[in-house]
C-alpha positions as CSV (number, residue, x, y, z in Angstrom):
1,Q,0.1,0.2,0.1
2,V,1.2,3.3,-1.4
3,Q,0.5,6.3,0.8
4,L,1.2,9.9,-0.4
5,V,0.6,13.1,0.9
6,E,0.8,16.4,-0.2
7,S,1.3,19.8,1.8
8,G,2.5,23.5,1.5
9,G,-0.8,24.2,-0.3
10,G,-2.4,28.0,1.0
11,L,-3.3,31.5,-0.3
12,V,-1.5,33.6,-2.2
13,Q,-1.2,36.5,-3.8
14,P,-0.3,37.4,-7.1
15,G,3.4,37.2,-7.9
16,G,4.0,35.0,-4.9
17,S,5.4,31.6,-4.6
18,L,4.8,28.5,-2.7
19,R,6.5,24.8,-2.6
20,L,4.5,22.1,-2.6
21,S,5.9,18.8,-0.7
22,C,4.3,14.9,-1.5
23,A,5.7,12.8,0.9
24,A,5.5,9.2,-0.3
25,S,5.6,6.3,2.1
26,G,5.1,1.9,1.5
27,S,7.0,1.9,-2.0
28,I,10.1,1.9,-3.9
29,F,9.6,5.5,-4.5
30,S,13.5,6.0,-6.7
31,I,12.3,3.8,-9.3
32,Y,9.0,5.6,-10.0
33,A,8.0,8.9,-12.6
34,M,6.5,10.8,-10.2
35,A,3.8,14.2,-11.3
36,W,1.9,17.0,-9.8
37,Y,-1.2,17.5,-11.7
38,R,-4.3,20.2,-11.1
39,Q,-8.1,20.4,-11.0
40,A,-9.6,24.1,-10.8
41,P,-12.8,24.1,-10.1
42,G,-15.4,23.4,-13.1
43,K,-11.9,21.9,-15.6
44,Q,-10.7,19.2,-16.3
45,R,-7.0,17.5,-14.0
46,E,-4.3,18.9,-15.7
47,L,-1.0,18.2,-15.9
48,V,1.7,20.4,-14.6
49,A,4.9,18.9,-14.6
50,T,6.4,15.5,-14.7
51,I,10.0,13.8,-13.0
52,T,10.8,10.5,-14.3
53,S,13.3,8.5,-11.8
54,G,16.4,9.7,-13.2
55,G,15.3,13.2,-13.0
56,S,14.0,14.4,-16.5
57,T,11.4,16.4,-15.8
58,N,8.6,18.2,-18.5
59,Y,6.0,20.7,-17.6
60,A,2.8,22.0,-19.3
61,D,3.5,25.3,-21.4
62,S,1.0,27.5,-18.8
63,V,3.8,26.5,-16.5
64,K,7.1,26.5,-17.8
65,G,9.6,29.4,-16.4
66,R,8.0,29.1,-13.1
67,F,7.9,25.7,-11.8
68,T,9.8,23.4,-10.8
69,I,9.7,19.7,-9.9
70,S,12.4,17.9,-8.1
71,R,12.4,14.6,-6.2
72,D,14.9,13.7,-3.3
73,N,14.7,9.8,-3.1
74,A,16.9,10.0,0.2
75,K,13.3,11.0,1.5
76,N,10.9,9.7,-0.6
77,T,10.1,13.4,-1.2
78,V,8.5,14.9,-4.8
79,Y,8.5,18.7,-4.6
80,L,7.1,21.5,-6.7
81,Q,8.1,25.4,-6.7
82,M,6.0,27.9,-7.8
83,N,7.0,31.5,-8.3
84,N,5.0,34.3,-9.5
85,L,1.5,32.7,-9.0
86,K,-1.4,33.8,-11.1
87,P,-4.4,34.0,-10.6
88,E,-5.0,31.5,-13.2
89,D,-2.9,28.4,-11.1
90,T,-5.7,28.5,-8.2
91,A,-6.7,25.0,-7.4
92,V,-6.3,21.2,-5.7
93,Y,-2.8,20.0,-6.9
94,S,-2.5,16.4,-6.7
95,C,0.7,14.5,-6.9
96,T,0.9,11.1,-8.2
97,K,3.0,8.0,-8.6
98,S,3.4,6.5,-11.9
99,S,3.6,2.5,-12.0
100,H,6.1,2.6,-14.7
101,N,9.9,4.9,-14.1
102,I,9.6,7.2,-17.2
103,I,5.9,7.7,-18.7
104,I,3.0,8.4,-16.2
105,V,0.7,6.1,-15.2
106,P,-1.0,7.2,-12.1
107,E,-1.3,4.4,-9.8
108,Y,-1.8,6.1,-6.5
109,W,-2.9,9.6,-5.6
110,G,-2.5,11.8,-2.7
111,Q,-5.2,13.8,-0.8
112,G,-4.9,17.2,-2.7
113,T,-3.4,20.6,-1.6
114,Q,-5.2,23.9,-2.2
115,V,-3.5,26.7,-3.7
116,T,-5.3,30.2,-3.7
117,V,-4.0,33.2,-5.1
118,S,-5.4,36.3,-5.2
119,S,-5.5,39.6,-3.9
């Protein structure tokens, strides 16, 4: 049984920053790809950023240059550093563990953390 626990969400003003964390347990964390998704009210879930077991990253066009995904295998944790936040970044952010080491095939999900960008 794998558990993913997100933290770090909150209310921030436009232009501000937040760092989300996703702590994993119950699996060999380092050999799997991980990803962050988000879902805003009334919208479909959107893939935000991915990181392979080897550390290669990819981002949605909407967050390129502003968000950075990283992982610390020693801590079984994946991070999402979000800078220059915009109101359209408001959403529930969830992390997922893939069943593959490179491509994202969501296998387990965290409970999500709310990010609200507003003045």
